[in-house]
Coordinates of C-alpha atoms (C1' of nucleotides) in Angstrom, one line a residue:
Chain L
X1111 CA 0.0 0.0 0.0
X1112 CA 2.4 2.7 0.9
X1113 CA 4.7 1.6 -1.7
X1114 CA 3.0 4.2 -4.1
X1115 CA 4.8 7.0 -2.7
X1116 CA 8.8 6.1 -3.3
X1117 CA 9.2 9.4 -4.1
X1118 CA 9.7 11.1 -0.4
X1119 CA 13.0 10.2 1.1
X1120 CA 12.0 8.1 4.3
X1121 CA 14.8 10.7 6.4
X1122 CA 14.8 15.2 5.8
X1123 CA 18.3 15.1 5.6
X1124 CA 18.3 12.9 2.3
X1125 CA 15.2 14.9 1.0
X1126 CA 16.2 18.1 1.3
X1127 CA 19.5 17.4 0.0
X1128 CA 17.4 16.4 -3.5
X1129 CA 15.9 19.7 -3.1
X1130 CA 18.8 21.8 -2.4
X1131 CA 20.8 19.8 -5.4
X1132 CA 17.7 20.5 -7.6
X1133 CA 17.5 24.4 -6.4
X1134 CA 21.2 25.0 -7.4
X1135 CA 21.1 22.9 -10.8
X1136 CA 18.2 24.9 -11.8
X1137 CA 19.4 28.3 -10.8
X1138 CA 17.2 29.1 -7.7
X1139 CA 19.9 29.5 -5.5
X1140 CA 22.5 30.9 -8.0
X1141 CA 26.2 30.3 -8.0
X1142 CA 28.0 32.2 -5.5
X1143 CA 25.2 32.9 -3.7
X1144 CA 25.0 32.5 0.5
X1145 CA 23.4 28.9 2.0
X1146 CA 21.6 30.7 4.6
X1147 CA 20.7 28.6 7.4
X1148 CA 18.4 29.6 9.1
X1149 CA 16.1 30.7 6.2
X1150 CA 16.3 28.0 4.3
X1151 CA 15.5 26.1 7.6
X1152 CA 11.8 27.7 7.5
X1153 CA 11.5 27.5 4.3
X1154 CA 11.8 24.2 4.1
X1155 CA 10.0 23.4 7.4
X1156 CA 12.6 21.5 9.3
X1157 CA 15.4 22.0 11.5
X1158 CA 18.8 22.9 11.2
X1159 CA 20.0 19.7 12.2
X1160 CA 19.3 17.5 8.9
X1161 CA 19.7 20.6 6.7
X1162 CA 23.3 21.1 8.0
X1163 CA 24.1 17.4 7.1
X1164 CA 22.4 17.5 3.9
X1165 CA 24.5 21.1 3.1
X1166 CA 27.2 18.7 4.4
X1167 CA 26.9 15.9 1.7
X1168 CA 26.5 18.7 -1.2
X1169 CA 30.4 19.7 0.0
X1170 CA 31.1 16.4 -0.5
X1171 CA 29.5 16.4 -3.8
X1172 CA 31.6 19.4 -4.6
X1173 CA 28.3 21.7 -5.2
X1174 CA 28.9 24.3 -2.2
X1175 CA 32.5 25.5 -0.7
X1176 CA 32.3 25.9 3.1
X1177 CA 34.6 28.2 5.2
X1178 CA 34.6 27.7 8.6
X1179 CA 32.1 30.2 10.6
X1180 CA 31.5 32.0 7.6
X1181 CA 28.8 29.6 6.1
X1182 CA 28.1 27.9 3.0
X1183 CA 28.3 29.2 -0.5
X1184 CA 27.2 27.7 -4.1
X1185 CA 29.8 27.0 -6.2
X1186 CA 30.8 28.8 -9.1
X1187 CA 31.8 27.8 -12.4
X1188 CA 34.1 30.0 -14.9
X1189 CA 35.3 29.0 -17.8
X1190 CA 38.7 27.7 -16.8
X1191 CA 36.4 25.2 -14.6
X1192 CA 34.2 24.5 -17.4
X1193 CA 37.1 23.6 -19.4
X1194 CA 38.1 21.7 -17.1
X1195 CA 35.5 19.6 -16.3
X1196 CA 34.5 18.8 -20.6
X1197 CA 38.2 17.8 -20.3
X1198 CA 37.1 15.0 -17.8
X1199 CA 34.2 14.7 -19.4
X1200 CA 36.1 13.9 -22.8
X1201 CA 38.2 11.4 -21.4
X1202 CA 35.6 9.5 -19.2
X1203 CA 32.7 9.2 -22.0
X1204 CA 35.6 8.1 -24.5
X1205 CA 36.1 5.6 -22.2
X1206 CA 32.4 4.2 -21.7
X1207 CA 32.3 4.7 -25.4
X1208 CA 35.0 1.4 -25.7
X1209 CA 33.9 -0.3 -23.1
X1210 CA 30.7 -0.2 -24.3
X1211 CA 31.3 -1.2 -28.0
X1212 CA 33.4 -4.2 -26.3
X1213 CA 30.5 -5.7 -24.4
X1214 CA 27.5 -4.2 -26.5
X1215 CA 24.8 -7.0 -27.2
X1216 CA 22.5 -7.1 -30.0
X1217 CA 19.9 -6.1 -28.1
X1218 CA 21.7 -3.2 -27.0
X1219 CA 22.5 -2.1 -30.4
X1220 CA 19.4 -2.0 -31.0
X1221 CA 18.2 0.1 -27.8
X1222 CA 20.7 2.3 -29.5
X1223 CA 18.7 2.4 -32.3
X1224 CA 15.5 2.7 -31.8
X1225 CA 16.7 6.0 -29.4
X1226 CA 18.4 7.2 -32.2
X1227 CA 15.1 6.7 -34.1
X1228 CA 13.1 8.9 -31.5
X1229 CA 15.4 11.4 -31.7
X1230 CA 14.9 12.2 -35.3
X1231 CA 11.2 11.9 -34.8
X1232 CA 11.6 14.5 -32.3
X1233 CA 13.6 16.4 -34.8
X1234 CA 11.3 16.4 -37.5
X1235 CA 7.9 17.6 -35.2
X1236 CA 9.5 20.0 -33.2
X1237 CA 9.9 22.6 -36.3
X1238 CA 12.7 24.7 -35.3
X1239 CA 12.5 24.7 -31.4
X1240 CA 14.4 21.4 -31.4
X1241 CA 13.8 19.5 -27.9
X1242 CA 16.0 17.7 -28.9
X1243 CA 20.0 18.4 -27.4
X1244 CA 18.3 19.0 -23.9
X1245 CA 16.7 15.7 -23.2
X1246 CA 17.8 13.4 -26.1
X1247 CA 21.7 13.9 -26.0
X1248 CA 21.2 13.2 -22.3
X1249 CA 19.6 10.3 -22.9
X1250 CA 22.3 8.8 -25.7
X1251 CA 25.0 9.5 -23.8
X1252 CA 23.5 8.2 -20.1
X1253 CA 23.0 4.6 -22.7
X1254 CA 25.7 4.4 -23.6
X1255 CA 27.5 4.7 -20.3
X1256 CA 24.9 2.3 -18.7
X1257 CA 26.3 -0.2 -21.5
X1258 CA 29.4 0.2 -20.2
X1259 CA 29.1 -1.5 -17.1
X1260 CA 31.2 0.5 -15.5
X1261 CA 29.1 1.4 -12.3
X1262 CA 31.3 4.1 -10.6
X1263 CA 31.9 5.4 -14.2
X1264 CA 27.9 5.9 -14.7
X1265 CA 28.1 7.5 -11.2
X1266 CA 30.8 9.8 -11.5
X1267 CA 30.0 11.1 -14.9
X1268 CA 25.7 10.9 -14.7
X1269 CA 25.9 11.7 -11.1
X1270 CA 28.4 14.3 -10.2
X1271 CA 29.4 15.9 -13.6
X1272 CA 26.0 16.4 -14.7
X1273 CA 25.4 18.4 -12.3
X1274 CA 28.0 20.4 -13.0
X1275 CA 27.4 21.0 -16.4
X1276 CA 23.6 21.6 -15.7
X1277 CA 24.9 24.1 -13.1
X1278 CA 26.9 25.5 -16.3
X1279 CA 24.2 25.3 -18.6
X1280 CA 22.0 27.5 -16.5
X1281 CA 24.2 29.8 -15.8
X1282 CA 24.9 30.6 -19.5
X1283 CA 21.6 30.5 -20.3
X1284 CA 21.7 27.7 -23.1
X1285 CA 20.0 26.9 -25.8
X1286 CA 20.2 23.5 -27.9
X1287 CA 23.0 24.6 -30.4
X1288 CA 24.1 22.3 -33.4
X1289 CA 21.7 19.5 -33.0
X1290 CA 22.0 18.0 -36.5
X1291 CA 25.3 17.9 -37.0
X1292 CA 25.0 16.2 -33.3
X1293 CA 22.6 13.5 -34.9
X1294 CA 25.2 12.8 -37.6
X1295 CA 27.9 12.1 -35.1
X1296 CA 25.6 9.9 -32.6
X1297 CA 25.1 7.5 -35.5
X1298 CA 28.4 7.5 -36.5
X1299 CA 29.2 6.3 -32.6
X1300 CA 26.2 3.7 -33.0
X1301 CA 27.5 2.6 -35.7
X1302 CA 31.4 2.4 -35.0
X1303 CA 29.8 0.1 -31.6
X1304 CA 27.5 -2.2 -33.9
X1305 CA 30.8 -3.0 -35.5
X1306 CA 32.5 -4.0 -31.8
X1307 CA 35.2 -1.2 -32.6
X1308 CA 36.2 0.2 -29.5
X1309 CA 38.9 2.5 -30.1
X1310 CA 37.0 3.9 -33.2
X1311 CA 34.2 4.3 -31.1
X1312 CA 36.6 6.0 -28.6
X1313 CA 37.9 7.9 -31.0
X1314 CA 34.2 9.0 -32.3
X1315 CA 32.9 9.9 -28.9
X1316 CA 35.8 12.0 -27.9
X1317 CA 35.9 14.5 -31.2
X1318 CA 31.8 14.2 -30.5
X1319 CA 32.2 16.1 -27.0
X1320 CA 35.2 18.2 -28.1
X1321 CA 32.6 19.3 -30.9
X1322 CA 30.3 20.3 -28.0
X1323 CA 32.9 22.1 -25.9
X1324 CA 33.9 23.9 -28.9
X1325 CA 30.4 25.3 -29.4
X1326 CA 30.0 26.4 -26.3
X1327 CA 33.0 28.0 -26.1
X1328 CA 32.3 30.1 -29.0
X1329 CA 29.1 31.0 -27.6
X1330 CA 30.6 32.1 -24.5
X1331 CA 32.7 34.5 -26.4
X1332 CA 30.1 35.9 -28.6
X1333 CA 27.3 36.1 -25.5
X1334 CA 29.3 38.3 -22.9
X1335 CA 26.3 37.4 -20.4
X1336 CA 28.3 34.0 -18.7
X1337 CA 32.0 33.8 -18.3
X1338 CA 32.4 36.3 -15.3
X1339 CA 29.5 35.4 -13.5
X1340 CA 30.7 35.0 -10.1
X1341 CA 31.0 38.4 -7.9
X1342 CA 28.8 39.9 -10.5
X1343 CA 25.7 41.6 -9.5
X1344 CA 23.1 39.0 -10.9
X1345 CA 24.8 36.7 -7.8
X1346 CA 23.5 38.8 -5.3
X1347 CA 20.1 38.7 -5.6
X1348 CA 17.2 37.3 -3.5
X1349 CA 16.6 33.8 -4.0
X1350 CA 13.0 34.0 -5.8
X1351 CA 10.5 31.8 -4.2
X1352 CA 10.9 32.4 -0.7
X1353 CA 7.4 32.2 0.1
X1354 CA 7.0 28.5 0.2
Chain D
X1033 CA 51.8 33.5 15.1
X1034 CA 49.0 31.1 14.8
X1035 CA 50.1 30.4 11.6
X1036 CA 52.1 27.7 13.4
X1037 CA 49.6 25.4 14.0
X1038 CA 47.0 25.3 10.7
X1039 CA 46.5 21.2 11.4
X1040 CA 43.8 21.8 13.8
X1041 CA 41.0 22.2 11.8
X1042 CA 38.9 24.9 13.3
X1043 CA 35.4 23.2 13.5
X1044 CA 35.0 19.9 14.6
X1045 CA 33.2 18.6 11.8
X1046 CA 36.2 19.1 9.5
X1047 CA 38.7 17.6 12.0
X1048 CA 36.4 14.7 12.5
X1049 CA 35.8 14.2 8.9
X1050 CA 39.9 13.9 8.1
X1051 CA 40.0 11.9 11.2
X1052 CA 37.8 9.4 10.0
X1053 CA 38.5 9.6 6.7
X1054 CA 42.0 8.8 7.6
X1055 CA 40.8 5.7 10.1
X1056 CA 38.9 4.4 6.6
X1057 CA 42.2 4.6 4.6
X1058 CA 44.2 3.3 7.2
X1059 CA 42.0 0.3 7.8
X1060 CA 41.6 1.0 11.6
X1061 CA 37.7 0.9 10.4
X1062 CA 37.5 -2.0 8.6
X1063 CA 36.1 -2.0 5.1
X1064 CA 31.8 -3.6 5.7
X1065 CA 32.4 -2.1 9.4
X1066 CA 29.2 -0.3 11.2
X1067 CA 29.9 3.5 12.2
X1068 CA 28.9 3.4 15.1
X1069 CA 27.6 7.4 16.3
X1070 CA 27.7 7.1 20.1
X1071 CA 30.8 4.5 20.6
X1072 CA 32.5 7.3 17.9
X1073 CA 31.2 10.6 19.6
X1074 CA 32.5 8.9 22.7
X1075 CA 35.4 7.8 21.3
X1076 CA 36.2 11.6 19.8
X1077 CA 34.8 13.6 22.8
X1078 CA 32.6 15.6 20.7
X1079 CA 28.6 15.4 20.7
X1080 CA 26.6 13.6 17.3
X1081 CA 26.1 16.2 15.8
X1082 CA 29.0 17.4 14.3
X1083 CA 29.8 13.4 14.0
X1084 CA 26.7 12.6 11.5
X1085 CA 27.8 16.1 9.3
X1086 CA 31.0 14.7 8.8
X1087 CA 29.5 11.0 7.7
X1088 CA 27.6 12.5 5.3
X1089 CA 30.6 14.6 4.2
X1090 CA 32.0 10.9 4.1
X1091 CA 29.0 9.5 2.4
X1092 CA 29.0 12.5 -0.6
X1093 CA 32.5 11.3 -0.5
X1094 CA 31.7 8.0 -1.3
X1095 CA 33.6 6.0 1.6
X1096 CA 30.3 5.3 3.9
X1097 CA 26.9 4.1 2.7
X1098 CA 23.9 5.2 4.4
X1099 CA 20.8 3.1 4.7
X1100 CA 17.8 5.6 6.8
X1101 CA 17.2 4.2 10.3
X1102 CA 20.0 1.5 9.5
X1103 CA 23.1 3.8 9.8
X1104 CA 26.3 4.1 7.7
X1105 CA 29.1 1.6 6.9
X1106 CA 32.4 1.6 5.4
X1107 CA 32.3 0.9 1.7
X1108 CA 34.0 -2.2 0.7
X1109 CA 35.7 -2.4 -2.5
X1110 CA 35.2 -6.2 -4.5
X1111 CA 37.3 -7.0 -7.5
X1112 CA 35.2 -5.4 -10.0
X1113 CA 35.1 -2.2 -8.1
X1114 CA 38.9 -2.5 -8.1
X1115 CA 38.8 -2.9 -11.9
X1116 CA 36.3 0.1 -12.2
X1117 CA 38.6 2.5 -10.5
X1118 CA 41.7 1.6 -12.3
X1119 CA 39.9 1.7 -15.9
X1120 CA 38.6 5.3 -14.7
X1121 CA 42.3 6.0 -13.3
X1122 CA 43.5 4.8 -16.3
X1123 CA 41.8 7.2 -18.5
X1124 CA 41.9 10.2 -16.5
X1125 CA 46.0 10.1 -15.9
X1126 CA 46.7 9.2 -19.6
X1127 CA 45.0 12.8 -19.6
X1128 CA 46.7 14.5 -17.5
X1129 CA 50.2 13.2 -18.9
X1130 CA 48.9 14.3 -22.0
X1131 CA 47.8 17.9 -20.8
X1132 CA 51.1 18.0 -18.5
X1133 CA 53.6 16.9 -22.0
X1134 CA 52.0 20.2 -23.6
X1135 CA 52.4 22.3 -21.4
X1136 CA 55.1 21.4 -19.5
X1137 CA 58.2 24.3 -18.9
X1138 CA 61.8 23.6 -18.5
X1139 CA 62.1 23.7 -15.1
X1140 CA 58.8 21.3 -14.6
X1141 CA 60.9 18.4 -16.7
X1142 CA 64.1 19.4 -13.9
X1143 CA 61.8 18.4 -11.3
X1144 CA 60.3 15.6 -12.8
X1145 CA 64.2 14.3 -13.2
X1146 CA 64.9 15.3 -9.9
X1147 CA 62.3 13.4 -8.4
X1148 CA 63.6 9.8 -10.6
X1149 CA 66.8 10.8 -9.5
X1150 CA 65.8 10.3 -5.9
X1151 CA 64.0 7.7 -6.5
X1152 CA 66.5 6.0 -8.0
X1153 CA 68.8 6.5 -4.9
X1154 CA 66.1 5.3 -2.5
X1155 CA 66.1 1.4 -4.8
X1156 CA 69.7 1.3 -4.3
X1157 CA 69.8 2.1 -1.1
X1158 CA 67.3 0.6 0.3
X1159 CA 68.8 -3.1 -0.2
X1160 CA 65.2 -5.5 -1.3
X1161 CA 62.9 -3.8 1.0
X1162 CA 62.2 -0.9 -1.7
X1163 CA 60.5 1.8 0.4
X1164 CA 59.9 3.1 -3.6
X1165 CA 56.8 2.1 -5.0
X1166 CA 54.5 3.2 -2.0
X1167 CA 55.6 6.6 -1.6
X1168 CA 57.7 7.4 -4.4
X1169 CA 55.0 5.8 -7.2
X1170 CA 52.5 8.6 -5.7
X1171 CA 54.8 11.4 -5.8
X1172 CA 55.5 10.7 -9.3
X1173 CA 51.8 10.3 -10.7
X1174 CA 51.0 13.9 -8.2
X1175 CA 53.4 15.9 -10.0
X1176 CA 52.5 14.7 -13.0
X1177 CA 48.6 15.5 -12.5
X1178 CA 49.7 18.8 -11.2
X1179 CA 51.4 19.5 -14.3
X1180 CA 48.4 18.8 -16.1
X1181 CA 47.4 22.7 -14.6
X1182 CA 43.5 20.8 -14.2
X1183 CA 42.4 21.5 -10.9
X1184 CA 39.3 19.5 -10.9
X1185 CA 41.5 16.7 -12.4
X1186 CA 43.8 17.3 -10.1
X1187 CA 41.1 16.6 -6.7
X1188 CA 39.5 14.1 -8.7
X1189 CA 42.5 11.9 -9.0
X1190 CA 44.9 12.8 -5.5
X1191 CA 41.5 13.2 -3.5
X1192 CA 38.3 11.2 -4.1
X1193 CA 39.9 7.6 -6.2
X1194 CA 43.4 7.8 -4.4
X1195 CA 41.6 7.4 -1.0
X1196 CA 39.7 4.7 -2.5
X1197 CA 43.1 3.0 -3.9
X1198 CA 44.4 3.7 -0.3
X1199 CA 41.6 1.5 1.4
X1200 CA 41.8 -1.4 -1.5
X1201 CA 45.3 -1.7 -0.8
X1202 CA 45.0 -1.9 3.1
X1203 CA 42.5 -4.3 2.2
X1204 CA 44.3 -6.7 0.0
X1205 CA 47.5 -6.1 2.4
X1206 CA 49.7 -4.9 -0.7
X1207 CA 53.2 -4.5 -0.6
X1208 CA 55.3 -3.2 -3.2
X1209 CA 55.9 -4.8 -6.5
X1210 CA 57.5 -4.2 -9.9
X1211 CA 59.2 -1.6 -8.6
X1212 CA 62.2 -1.6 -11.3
X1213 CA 60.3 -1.7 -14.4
X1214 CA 57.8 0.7 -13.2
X1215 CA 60.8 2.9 -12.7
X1216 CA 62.1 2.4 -16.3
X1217 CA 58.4 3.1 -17.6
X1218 CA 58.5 6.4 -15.4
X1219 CA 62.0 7.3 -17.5
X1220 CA 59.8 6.9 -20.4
X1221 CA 56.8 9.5 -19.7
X1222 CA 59.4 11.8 -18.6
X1223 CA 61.3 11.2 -22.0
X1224 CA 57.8 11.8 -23.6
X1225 CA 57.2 14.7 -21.9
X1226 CA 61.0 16.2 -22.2
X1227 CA 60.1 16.1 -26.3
X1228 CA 56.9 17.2 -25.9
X1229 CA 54.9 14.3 -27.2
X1230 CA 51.7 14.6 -26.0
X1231 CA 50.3 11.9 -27.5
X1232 CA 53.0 9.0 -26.8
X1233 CA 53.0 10.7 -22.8
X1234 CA 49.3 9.9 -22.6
X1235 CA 49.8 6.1 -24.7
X1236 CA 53.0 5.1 -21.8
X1237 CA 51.2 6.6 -18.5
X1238 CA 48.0 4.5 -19.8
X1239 CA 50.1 1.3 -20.4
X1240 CA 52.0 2.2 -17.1
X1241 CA 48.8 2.3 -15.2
X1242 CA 47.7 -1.0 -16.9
X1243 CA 50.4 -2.7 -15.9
X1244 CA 50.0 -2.2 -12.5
X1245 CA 46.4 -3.4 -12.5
X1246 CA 47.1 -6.4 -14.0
X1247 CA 50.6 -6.9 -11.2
X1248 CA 48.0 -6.3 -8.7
X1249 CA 45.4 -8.6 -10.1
X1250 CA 47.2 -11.6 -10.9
X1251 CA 48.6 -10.6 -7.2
X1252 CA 44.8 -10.9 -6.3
X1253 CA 44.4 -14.3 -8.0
X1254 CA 47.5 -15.6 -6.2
X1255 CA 46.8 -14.5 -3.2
X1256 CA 42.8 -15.6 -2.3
X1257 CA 42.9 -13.6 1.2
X1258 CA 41.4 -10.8 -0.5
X1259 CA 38.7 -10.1 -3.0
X1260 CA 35.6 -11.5 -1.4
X1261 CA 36.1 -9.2 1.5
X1262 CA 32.7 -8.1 2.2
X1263 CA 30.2 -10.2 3.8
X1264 CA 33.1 -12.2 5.4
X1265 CA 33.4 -12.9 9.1
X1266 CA 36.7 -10.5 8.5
X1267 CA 34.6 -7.5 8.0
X1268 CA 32.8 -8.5 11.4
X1269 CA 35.6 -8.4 13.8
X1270 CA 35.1 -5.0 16.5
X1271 CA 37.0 -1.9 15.7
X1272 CA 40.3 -2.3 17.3
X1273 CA 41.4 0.7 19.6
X1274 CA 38.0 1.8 20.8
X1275 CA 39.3 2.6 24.0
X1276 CA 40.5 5.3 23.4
Chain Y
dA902 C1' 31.8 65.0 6.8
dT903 C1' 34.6 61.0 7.3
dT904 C1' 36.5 57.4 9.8
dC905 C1' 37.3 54.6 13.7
dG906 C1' 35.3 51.9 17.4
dA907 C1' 32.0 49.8 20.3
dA908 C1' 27.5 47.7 21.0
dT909 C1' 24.1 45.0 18.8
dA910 C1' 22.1 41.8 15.7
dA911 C1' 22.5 37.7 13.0
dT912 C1' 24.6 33.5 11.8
dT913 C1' 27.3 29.6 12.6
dG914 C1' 29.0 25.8 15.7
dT915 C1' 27.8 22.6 19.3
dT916 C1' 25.3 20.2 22.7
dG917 C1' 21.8 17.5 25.1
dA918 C1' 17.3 15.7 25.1
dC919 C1' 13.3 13.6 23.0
dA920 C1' 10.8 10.7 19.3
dT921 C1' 11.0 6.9 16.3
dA922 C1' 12.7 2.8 14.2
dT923 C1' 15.5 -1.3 14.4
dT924 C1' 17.7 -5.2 16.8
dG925 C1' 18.2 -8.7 20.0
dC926 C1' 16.4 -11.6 23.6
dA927 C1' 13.3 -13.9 26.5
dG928 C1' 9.3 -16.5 27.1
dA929 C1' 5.1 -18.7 25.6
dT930 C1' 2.8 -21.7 22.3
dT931 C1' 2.4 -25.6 18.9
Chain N
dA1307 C1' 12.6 -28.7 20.2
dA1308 C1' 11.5 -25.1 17.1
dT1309 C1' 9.1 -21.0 15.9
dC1310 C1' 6.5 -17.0 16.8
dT1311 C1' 5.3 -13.0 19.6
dG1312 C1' 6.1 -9.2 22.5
dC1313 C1' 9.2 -6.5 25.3
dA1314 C1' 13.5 -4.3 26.3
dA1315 C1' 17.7 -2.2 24.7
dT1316 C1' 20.3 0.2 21.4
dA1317 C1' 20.8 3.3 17.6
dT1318 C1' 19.2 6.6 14.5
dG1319 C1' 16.4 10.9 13.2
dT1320 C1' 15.0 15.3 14.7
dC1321 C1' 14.5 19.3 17.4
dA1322 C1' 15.3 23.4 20.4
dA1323 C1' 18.4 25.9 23.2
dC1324 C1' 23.1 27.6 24.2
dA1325 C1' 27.8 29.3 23.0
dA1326 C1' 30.9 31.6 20.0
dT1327 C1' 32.2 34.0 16.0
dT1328 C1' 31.2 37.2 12.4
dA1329 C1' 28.6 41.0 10.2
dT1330 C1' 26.2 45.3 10.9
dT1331 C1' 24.9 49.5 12.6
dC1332 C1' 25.0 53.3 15.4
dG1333 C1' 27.6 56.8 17.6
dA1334 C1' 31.6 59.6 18.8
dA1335 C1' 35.9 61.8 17.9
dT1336 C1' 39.0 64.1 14.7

DNA sequence: ATTCGAATAATTGTTGACATATTGCAGATT
DNA sequence: AATCTGCAATATGTCAACAATTATTCGAAT
């Protein structure tokens, strides 16, 4: 009977750790901004106990920097970090790329497949507005490091990187950029692991995210918005939603 | 003045964390172990509090698991996990050899030499017991990966998996091996790096690390104390020292 | 008027106590 | 004798209050 409600986390210090982790991927409590206690306390309806351990556990996660009796704060990316971290990300998704075209069953391939399918389906409705890079590329890439089997792999880069990124992505204000040519190079990867050829398929996923880094880097230097983000005004203001 | 003395961390979650973290490494809490809050705030002097912030410091970490009303226990590292972290070490050093042999100055390949060159004194010295490989293999692979200039990379690799390495090898009760040709493959990076070679750097520290997986797990298959750790009546035994 | 300093307010760090869930044990029943 | 049930003991989850440090503000002196 009460298995119909997995959702809440059966202790507050796990739950609101999914909520704070949500709030600063999506931008409600933006980079560089101040973990108050004590507010976010009330807000949240519990007490300071849990949400100190679950602030805690987000330092481990590397999403907030804490100085000692000066409080929490939300990490901020610039664009040395986000280097940084597509550099990691390069390496560690060329690696699930091999290990996956190594061990890749035909059933996989074909999981593959019919994703790739959707994705073009998706492409062709959505005239212009392109869901596609936000959801789809997740999807492809979170495959094909499940098919690795690699299960502190999946965690570190599905976990802990994407969060990072979607930190990233919010604070630059993203849009899906080159999906197409995207497409072309997911099938290409597909492909190269329908064939069992790892270090193509390596080879294939690494220029893929490169590609990606690339365009966002250019974006970043033609949109001044991002970059120098931290210590900027837009940092300092009120955390919207404070009501609830 | 009190620059003297910055070991003491100045809250008490921070000191317990290292504490602990350092009793997980170190094996004096063994890997499948219970953490225990009250015998440990006893055992610390300090109240629970700051104890359960810095197990779920640990737990964001990835050294505890936390089960809700059950408590946390130390993680405990199987073959396959081994495997896992050296393919994802693997990748991410052959990265940062790569990123160190491009950037690398003059003076950075003096103290790469400078470093062989004292290791090289320390294997003839010390006559078959080779003090080398424990401390001298990590000093070699840090400066390297601080070369590399990645931060994140950088407390990704000497932070999160070598603390995991640290407890797999108090677990399988490792003691040095290879040590001479791991020093002639360290010659080799630094040759690579010397002439710039990015790509060749990144090809011998990826073989390097290869090699020491497979010495460690032919070492495994020799040696059946370890591997099924978990789950044994090892992992049962009481936390030594809990007198104090 | 500006700057320095002290008092005040707010936030963080820490503790002990209470509520709840799990574990282990003892006794009764089949 | 074995198993099940209920109670006791232990451990975890949560909270509110206290202590200590930091930020802020108000006032005084130059």
């Amino acid at each position: 009977m009460e298995s119909g409600a997995p959702l809440k986390s059966s202790t507050l210090a796990d739950s609101v750790f999914d909520r704070l982790r949500t709030a600063i991927v999506k931008g409600e409590l933006p980079p560089g901004s101040k973990v108050n206690e004590p507010q976010l306390s009330k807000q949240y309806g519990i007490s300071r106990g849990p949400l100190r351990e679950a602030i805690r556990r987000l330092e481990g996660c590397k999403l907030v920097e804490i100085k000692p009796n000066a409080g929490a704060k939300v990490i901020s990316l610039n664009r040395e970090q986000a280097i940084e971290i597509y550099e990691i990300r390069e390496s560690l998704e060329g690696l699930a790329c091999r290990l996956a075209a190594a061990k890749a069953s035909a059933d996989d391939c074909l999981a593959l497949r019919e994703l790739l399918a959707k994705h073009e389906q998706q492409i062709e409705s959505a005239d212009g507005r392109l869901y596609y890079q936000k959801e789809g590329d997740l999807d492809f890439h979170y495959l094909i490091i499940q098919l690795s089997g690699n299960t502190r792999l999946f965690n570190l880069l599905c976990g802990e990187l994407y969060h990072l990124l979607r930190l990233y992505r919010v604070q630059t204000s993203s849009e899906p950029s080159r999906p197409v040519q995207a497409f072309k190079e997911h099938h290409q990867i597909v492909d190269a692991i329908e064939n069992q050829d790892a270090e193509l398929a390596e080879l294939l996923m690494k220029r893929h995210i490169a590609h990606a880094r690339h365009a966002l880097m250019t974006r970043l230097d033609t949109d001044p918005v991002s970059g120098k983000y931290q210590d900027s005004a837009i940092t300092r203001i009120k955390v919207a939603g404070g009501e609830v």
